[in-house]
Coordinates of C-alpha atoms (C1' of nucleotides) in Angstrom, one line a residue:
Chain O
X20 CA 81.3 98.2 11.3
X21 CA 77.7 99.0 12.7
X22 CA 75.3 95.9 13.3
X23 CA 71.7 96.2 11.8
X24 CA 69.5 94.0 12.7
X25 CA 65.6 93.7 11.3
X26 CA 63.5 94.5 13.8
X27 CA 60.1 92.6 13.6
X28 CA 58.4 95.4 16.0
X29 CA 59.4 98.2 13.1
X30 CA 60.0 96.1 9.6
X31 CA 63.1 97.8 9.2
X32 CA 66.9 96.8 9.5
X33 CA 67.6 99.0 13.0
X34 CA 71.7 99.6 14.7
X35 CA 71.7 98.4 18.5
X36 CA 73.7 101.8 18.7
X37 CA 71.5 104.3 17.3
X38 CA 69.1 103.2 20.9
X39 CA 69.4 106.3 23.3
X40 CA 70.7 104.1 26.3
X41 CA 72.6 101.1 24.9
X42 CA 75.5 99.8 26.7
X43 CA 78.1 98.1 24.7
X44 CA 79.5 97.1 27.8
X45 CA 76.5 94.9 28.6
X46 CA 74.4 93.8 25.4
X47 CA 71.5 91.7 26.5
X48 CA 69.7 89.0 24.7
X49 CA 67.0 87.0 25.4
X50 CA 65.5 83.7 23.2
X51 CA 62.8 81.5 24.1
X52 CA 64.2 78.4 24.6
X53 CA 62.5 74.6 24.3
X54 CA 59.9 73.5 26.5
X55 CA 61.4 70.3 27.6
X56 CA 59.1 67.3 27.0
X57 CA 60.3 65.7 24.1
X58 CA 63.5 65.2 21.5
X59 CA 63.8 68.9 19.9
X60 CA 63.6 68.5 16.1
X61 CA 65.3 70.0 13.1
X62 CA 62.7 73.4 13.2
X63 CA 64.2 73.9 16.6
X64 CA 67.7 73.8 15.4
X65 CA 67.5 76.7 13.8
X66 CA 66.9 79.6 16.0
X67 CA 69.7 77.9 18.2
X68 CA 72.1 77.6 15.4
X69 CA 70.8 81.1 14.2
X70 CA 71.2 83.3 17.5
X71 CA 74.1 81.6 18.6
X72 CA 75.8 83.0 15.4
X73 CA 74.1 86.4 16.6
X74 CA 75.6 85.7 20.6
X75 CA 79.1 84.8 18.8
X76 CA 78.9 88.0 16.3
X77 CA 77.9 90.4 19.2
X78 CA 81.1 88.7 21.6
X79 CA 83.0 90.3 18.4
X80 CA 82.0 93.3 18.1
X81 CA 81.8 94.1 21.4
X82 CA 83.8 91.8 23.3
X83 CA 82.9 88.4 25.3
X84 CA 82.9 89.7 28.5
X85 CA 80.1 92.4 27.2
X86 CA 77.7 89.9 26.3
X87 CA 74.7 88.3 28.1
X88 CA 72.9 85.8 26.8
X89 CA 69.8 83.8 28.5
X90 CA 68.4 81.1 26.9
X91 CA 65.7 79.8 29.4
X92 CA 64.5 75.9 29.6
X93 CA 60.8 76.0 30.3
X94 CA 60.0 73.3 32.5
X95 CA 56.5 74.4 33.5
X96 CA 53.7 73.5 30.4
X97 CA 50.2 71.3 30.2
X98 CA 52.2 69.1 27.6
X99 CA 54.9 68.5 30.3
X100 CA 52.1 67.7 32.4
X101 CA 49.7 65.7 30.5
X102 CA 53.2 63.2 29.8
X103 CA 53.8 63.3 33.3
X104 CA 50.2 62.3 34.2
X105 CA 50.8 59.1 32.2
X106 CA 54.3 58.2 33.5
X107 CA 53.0 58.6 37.2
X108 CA 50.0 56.7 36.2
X109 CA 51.9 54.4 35.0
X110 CA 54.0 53.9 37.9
X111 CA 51.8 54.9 40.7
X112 CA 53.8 57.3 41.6
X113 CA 54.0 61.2 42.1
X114 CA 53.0 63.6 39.6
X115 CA 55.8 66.2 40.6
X116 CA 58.0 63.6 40.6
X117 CA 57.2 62.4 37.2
X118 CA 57.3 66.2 36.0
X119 CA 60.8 67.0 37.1
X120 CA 61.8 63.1 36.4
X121 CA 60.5 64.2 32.3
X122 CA 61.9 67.6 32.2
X123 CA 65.9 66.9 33.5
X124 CA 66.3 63.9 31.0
X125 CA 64.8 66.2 28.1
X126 CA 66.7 69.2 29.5
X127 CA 69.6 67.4 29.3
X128 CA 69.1 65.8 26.0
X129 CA 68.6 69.0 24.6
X130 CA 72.1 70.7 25.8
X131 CA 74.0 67.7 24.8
X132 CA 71.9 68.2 21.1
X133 CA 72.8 71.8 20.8
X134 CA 76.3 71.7 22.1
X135 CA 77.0 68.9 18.8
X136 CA 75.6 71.9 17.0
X137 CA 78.6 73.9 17.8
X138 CA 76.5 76.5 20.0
X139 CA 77.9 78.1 22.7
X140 CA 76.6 77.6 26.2
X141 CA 74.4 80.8 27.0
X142 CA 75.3 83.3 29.7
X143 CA 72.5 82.2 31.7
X144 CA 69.9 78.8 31.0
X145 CA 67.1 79.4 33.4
X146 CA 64.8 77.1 34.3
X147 CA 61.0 78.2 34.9
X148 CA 60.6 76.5 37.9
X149 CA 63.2 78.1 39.9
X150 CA 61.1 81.7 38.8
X151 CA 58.0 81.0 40.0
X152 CA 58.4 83.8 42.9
X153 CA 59.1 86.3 40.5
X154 CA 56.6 85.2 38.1
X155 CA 54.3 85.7 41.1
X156 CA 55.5 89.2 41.9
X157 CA 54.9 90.2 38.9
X158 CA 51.9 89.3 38.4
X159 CA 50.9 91.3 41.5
X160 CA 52.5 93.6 40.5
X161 CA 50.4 93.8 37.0
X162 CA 47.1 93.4 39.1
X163 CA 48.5 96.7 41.1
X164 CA 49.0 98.6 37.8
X165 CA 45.6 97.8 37.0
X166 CA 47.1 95.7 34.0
X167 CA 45.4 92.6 35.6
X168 CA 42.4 90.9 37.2
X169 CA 41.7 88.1 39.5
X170 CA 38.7 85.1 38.6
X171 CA 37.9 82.3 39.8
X172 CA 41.5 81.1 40.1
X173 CA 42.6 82.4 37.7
X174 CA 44.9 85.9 36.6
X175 CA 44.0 87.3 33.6
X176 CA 45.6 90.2 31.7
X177 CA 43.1 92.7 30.7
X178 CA 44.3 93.6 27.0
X179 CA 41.9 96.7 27.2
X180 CA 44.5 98.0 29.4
X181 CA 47.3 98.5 27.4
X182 CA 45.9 100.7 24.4
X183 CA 49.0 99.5 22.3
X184 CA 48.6 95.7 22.6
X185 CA 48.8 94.3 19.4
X186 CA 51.6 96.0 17.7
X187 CA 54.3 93.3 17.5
X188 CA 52.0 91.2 15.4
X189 CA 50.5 94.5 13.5
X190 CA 46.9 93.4 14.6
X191 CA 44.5 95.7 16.2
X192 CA 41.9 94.2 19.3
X193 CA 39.0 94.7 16.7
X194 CA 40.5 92.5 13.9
X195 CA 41.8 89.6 16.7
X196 CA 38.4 89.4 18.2
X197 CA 36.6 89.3 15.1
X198 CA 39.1 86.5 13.5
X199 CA 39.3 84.7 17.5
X200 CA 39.0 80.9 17.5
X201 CA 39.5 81.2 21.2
X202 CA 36.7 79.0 23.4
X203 CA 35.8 82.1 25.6
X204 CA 36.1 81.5 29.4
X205 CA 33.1 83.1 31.0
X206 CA 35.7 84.4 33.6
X207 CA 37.1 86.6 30.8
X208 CA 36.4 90.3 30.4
X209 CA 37.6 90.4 27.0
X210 CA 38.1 87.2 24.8
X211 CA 41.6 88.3 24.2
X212 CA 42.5 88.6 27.4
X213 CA 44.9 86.0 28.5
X214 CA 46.1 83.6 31.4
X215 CA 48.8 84.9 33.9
X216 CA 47.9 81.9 36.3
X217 CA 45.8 78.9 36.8
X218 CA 44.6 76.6 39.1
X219 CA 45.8 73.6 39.6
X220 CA 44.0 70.5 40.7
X221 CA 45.5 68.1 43.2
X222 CA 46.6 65.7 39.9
X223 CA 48.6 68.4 38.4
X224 CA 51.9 70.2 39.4
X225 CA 51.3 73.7 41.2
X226 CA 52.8 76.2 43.2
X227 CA 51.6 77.5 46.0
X228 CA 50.1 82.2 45.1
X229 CA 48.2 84.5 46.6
X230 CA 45.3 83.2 44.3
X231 CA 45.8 79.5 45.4
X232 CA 47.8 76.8 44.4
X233 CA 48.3 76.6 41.0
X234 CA 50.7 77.6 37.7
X235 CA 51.8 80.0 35.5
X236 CA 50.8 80.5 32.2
X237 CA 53.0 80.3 29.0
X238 CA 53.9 83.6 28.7
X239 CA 54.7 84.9 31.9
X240 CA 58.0 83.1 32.1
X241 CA 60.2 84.6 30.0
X242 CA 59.1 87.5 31.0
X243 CA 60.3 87.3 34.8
X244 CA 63.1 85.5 33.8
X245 CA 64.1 87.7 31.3
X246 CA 63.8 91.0 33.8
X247 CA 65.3 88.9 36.9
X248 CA 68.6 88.0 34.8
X249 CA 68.7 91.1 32.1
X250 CA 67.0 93.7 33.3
X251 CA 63.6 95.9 32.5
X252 CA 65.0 96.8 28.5
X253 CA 67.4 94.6 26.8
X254 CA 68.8 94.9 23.3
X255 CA 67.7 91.7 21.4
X256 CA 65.2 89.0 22.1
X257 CA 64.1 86.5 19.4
X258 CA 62.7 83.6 19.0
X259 CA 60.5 81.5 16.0
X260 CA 58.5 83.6 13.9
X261 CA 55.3 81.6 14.8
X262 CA 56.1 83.3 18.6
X263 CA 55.1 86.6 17.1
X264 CA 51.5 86.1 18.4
X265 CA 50.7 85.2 20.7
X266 CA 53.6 84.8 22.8
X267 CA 55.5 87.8 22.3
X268 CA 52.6 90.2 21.8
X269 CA 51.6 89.1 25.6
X270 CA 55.6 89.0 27.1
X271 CA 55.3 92.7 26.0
X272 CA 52.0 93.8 27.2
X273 CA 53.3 91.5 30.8
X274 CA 57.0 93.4 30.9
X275 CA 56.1 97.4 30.2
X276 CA 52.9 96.9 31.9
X277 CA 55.0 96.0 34.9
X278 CA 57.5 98.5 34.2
X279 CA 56.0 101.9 33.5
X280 CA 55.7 101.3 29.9
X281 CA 59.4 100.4 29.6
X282 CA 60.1 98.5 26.3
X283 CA 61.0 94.8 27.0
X284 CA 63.3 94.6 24.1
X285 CA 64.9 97.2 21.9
X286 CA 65.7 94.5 18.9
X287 CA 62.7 91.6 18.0
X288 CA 64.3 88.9 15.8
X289 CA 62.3 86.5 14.0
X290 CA 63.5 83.4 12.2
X291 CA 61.7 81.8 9.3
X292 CA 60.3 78.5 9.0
X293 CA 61.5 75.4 8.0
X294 CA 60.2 72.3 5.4
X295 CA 61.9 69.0 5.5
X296 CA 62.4 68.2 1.5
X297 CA 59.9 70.4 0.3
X298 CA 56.6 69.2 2.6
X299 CA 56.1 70.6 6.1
X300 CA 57.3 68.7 8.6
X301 CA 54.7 66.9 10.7
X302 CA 54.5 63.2 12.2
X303 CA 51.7 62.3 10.0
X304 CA 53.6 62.7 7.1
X305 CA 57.0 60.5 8.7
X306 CA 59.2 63.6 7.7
X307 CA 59.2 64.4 11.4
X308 CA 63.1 64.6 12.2
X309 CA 65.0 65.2 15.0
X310 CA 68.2 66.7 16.2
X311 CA 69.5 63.3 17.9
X312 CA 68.4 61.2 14.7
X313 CA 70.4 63.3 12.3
X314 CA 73.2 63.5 14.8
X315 CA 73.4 59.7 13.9
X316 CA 74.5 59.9 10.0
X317 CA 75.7 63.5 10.3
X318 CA 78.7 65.7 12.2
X319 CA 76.7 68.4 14.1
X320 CA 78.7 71.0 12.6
X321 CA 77.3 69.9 8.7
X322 CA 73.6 70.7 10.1
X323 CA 75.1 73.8 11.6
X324 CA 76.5 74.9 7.7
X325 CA 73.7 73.8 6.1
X326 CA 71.3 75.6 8.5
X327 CA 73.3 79.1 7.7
X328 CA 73.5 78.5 4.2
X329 CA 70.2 80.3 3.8
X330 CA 68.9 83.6 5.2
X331 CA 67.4 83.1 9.0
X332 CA 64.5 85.1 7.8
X333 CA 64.0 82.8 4.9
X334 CA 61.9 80.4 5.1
X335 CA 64.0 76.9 4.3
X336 CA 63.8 73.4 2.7
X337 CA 66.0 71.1 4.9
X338 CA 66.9 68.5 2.1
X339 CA 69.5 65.8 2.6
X340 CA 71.2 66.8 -0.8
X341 CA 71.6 70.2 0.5
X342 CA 73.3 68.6 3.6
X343 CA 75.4 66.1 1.3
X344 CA 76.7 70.0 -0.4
X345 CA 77.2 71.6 2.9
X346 CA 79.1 68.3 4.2
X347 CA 81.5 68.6 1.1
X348 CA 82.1 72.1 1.3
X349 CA 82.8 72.2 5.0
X350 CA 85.4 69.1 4.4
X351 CA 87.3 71.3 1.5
X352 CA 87.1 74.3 3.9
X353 CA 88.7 72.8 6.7
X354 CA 91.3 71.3 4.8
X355 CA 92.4 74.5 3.9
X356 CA 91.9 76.4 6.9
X357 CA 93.5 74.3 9.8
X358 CA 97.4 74.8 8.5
X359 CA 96.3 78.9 9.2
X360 CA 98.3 80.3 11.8
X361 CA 96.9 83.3 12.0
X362 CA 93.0 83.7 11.5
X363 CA 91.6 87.0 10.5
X364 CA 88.3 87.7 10.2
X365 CA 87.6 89.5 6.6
X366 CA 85.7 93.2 6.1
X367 CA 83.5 91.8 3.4
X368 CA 82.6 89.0 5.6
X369 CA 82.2 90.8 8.8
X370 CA 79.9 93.3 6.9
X371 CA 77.6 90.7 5.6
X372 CA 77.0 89.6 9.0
X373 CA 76.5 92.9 10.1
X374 CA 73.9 93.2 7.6
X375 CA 71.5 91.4 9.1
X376 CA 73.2 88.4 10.3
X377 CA 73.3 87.9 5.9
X378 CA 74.9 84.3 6.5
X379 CA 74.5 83.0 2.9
X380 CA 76.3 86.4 1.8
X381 CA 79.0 86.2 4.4
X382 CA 79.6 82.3 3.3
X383 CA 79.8 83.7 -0.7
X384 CA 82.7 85.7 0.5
X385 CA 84.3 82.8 2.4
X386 CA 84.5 81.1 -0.9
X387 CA 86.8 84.0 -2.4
X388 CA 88.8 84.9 0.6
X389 CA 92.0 84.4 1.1
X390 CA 93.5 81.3 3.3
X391 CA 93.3 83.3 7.0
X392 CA 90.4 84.7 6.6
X393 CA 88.6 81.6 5.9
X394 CA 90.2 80.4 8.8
X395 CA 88.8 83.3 11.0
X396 CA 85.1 83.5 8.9
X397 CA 84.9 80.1 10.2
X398 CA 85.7 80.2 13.7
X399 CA 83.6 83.4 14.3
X400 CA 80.5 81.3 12.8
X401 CA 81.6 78.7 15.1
X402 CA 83.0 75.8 13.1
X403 CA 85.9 74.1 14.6
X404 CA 86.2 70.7 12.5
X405 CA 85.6 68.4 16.1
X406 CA 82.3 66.9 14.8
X407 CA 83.8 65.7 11.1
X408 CA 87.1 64.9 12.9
X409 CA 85.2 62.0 15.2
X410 CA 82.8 61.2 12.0
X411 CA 85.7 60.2 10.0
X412 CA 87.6 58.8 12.8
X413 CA 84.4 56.6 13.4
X414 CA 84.7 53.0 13.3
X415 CA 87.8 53.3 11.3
X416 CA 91.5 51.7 12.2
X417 CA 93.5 54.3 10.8
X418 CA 96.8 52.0 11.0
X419 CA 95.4 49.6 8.5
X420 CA 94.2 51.9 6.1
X421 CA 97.9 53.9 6.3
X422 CA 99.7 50.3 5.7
X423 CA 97.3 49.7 2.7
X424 CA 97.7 52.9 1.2
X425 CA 101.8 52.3 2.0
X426 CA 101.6 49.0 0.6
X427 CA 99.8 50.4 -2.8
X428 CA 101.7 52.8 -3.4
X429 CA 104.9 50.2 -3.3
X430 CA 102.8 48.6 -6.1
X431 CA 101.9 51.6 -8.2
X432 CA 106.0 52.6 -8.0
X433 CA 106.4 48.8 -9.1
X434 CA 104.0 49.6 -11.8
X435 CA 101.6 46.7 -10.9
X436 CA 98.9 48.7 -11.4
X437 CA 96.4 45.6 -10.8
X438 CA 97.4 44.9 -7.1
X439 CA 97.6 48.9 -6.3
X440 CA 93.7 49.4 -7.9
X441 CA 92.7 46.0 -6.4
X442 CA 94.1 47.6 -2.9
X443 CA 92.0 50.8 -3.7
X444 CA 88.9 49.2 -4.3
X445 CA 89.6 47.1 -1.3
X446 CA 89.6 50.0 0.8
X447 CA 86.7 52.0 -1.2
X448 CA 84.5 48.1 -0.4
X449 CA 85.0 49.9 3.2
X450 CA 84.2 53.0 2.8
X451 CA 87.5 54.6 2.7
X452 CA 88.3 56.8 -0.4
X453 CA 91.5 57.5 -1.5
X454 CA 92.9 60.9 -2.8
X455 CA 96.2 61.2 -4.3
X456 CA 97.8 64.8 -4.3
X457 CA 100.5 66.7 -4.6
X458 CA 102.2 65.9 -0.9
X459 CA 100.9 62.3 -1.0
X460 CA 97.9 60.2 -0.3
X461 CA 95.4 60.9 1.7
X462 CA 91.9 59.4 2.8
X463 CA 88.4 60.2 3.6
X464 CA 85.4 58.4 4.9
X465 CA 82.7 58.0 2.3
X466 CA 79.3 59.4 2.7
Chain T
rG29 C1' 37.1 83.4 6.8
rG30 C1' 40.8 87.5 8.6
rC31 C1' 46.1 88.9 8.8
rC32 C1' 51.3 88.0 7.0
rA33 C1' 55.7 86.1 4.5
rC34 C1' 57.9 83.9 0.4
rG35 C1' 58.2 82.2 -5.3
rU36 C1' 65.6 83.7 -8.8
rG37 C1' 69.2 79.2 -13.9
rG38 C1' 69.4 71.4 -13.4
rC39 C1' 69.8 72.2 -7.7
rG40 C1' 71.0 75.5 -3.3
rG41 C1' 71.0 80.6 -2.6
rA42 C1' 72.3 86.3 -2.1
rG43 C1' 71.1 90.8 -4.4
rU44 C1' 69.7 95.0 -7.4
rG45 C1' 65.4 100.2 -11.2
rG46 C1' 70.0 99.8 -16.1
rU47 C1' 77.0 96.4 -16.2
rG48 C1' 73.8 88.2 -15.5
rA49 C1' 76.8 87.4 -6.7
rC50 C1' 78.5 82.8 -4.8
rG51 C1' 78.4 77.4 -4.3
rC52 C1' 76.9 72.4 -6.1
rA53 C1' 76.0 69.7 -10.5
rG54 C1' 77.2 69.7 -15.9
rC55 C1' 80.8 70.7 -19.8
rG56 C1' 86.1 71.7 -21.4
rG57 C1' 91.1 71.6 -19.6
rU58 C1' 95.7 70.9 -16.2
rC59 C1' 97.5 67.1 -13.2
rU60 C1' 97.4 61.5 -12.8
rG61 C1' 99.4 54.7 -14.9
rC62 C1' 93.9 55.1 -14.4
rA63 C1' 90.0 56.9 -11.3
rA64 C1' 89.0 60.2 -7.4
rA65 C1' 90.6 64.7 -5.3
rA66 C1' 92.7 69.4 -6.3
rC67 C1' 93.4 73.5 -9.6
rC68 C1' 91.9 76.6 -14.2
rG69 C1' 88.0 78.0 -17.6
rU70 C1' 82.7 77.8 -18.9
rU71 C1' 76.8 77.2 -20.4
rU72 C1' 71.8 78.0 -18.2
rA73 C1' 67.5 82.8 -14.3
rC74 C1' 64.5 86.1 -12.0
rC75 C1' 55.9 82.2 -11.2
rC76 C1' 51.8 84.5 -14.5
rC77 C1' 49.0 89.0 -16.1
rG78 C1' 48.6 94.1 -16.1
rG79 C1' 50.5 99.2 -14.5
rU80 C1' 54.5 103.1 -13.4
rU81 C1' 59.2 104.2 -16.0
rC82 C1' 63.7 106.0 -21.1
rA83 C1' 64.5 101.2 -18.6
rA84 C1' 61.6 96.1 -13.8
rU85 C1' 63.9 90.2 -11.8
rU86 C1' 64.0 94.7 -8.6
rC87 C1' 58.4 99.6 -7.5
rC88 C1' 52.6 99.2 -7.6
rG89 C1' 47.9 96.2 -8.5
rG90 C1' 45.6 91.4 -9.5
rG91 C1' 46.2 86.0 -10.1
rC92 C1' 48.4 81.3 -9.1
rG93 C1' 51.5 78.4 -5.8
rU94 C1' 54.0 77.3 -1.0
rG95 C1' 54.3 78.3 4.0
rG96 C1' 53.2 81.0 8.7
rC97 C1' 49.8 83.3 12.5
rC98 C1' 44.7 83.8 14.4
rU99 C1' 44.6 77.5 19.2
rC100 C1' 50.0 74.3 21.5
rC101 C1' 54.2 74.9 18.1
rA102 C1' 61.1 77.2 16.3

RNA sequence: GGCCACGUGGCGGAGUGGUGACGCAGCGGUCUGCAAAACCGUUUACCCCGGUUCAAUUCCGGGCGUGGCCUCCA
């Protein structure tokens, strides 16, 4: 079964194996992780949920030990700093200190959000501020290839350089200058070009470079982390589709310009937007939601479903209906799948996957597989049944509810159908509802 | 303003130049003291206007709508 995979940088669904030079001994991928300044919300949940299927699905197909995955933390950004400016403000103390203070509790956050999500820890989760040396070499290294210039401070990357720039996003030079919104720093040669380092003033966090103390810009990052920890070319890097341009366009001109030309990435992977019940999601309009809220009223693993229920390159309406469906079909599943003793993982599923990570398609099959290979379909997408378990075990004395349900059905044998209803409704008042089958009785939690 | 993506039945959501995926809901049934659950069966579709074609939901052009990028953003 050969993997295809749409590739942003040629529109078309491309095979990691057709790539003179790939390794299936050592498949690298790369995604831009958060920057770590505030709770991540439901529009970052999805390219974690989405290429961790891709990480688990790659383990498969090649085998676990074959598979490197960095997912960096950023912990270097103006927005990190202008929030750390006001905590140290507030307190009178250190800026640096506020900065790292901000970034670890976020950090932190952040794992403990994606790992309810039923993603896998990544091979390696860098953190920016332990790259800053390479981030520096590379940079003088880019300024050695005659890729980048020195100003006032600052490093700029002269886009006239690199006579290809532009063709992740399909834009030419002409059409982005003529379109720019950019305020143009007199220190500029072009108005595209754009900021390897800065300055920073005594107030803000910096490191000390051959250009003075100061810090990186956005996009130089991932690409020093992704060549210190992966190499020069690796097979898949993704990210949000909204990284396209800039941030993407300028990790590529930054990578091949310091390596020969090289390509960064063989694979770019996009992922699609996503609305919260039809409107875009923003804090003026209150729809602004994030993991840790819904990680309140719902198991991780039903945002996880409902999240692959659609296409990753779809864009998506996150609706709390849809989540009700995906929370009710996950509950069936599960129900069905746990007695499996031996999972398998089906043809018609693995092939949907393998066509584009086609989730919704791979699910559809799920529905009319047999018992084992749901059970296997599942666990390769990563569903294990922990979250629902302590969401139904939640608040709930299980010994009560057995006696009651023991004590009803005494009634309903005795035929006093009034105490054995009066029992269930007792127990529905609660939350609890009752399901009587075949092998006996059994009980959910209500939603 | 420039560039780009998407628009499928009551809802979610794949896919395809010609035999109406799949799920939810609904409806009918089996089971049940009843209800729920489970199981079986089943109704409803491709935004609008042109074009290409023997044939278009599927290809092309235009329109409308939603969203994205061009500035920080998954």
């Amino acid at each position: 079964m050969t993997l295809r995979l749409h590739n942003t940088l040629t529109k078309t669904k491309d095979a990691l194996e057709d790539f003179p030079g790939f390794d299936r001994t050592n498949v690298r991928m790369y995604v831009c992780g958060p920057t770590v300044y505030d709770y991540a919300h439901i529009g970052n949940a999805r390219p974690v949920i989405v290429f961790d299927v891709v990480f688990r699905l790659l383990r498969h197909l090649y085998g676990a030990a074959h598979v490197n995955y960095v997912r960096n933390i950023t912990d270097i950004d103006d927005k990190i700093n202008a929030r750390a400016a006001e905590l140290a403000a507030a307190r009178g103390s250190d800026v640096e200190a506020a900065r790292a203070e901000i970034t670890a509790a976020t950090a932190g956050q952040y794992l403990q959000d994606v790992t309810a999500l039923g993603c896998l820890p990544p091979t390696h989760t860098p953190r920016a501020t332990d790259y800053v040396r390479e981030m520096v070499a590379m940079i003088e290294t880019l300024i050695a290839a005659g890729h980048a210039y020195a100003a006032e401070g600052h490093v700029l990357y002269d886009v006239s350089s690199k006579p290809d720039y532009g063709k992740l996003a399909r834009r030419s030079l002409d059409e982005m200058i003529a379109g720019a919104r950019v305020d143009v720093a007199p220190y500029k040669k072009s108005p595209m070009d754009f900021v390897l380092w800065k300055p920073s003033d005594a107030a803000t966090p910096g490191w000390p470079s051959p250009w003075g103390r100061g810090r990186p810009g956005w996009h130089i990052e991932c690409s020093a982390m992704g060549a210190a920890l992966l190499g020069e070319t690796f097979d898949v890097h993704g990210g949000g589709i909204d990284l396209v341009f800039p941030h993407h366009e300028n990790e590529i001109a930054q990578s091949e310009g310091a390596h020969q030309g090289h390509p960064l990435a063989r694979i770019w992977m996009h992922n699609g937007f996503l609305q919260v019940e039809g409107e875009k999601m923003s804090k003026s309009l209150g729809n602004f939601v994030t993991i840790n809220q819904l990680l309140q009223d719902w198991p991780g693993e039903v945002l996880r479903f409902n999240m692959l229920r659609s296409h990753y390159r779809q864009p998506m309406d996150w609706t709390v209906a849809g989540m009700t469906e995906s929370w009710k079909t996950l509950e069936r599943w599960y129900a069905i799948a746990e007695p499996v003793a031996g999972p398998r993982v089906g043809a018609a599923f693995l092939a949907a996957l393998c066509d584009d990570l086609n989730t919704p398609q791979a699910i559809a099959e799920l529905h009319r597989a047999p018992e084992d290979e749901l059970a296997g379909g599942l666990g390769l997408l990563g569903f294990s049944n922990v979250q629902l378990r302590i969401a139904a075990k939640k608040a709930v004395d299980t010994t009560a509810i057995a006696d009651a349900i023991a004590a009803r059905n005494e009634a309903r044998k005795a035929k006093n159908f009034r105490e054995s209803d009066r029992i269930r409704d007792a127990l529905l008042a609660q939350g609890i509802v009752l399901k009587d089958g075949p092998g006996g009785t059994t009980w959910e939690v209500k939603r």
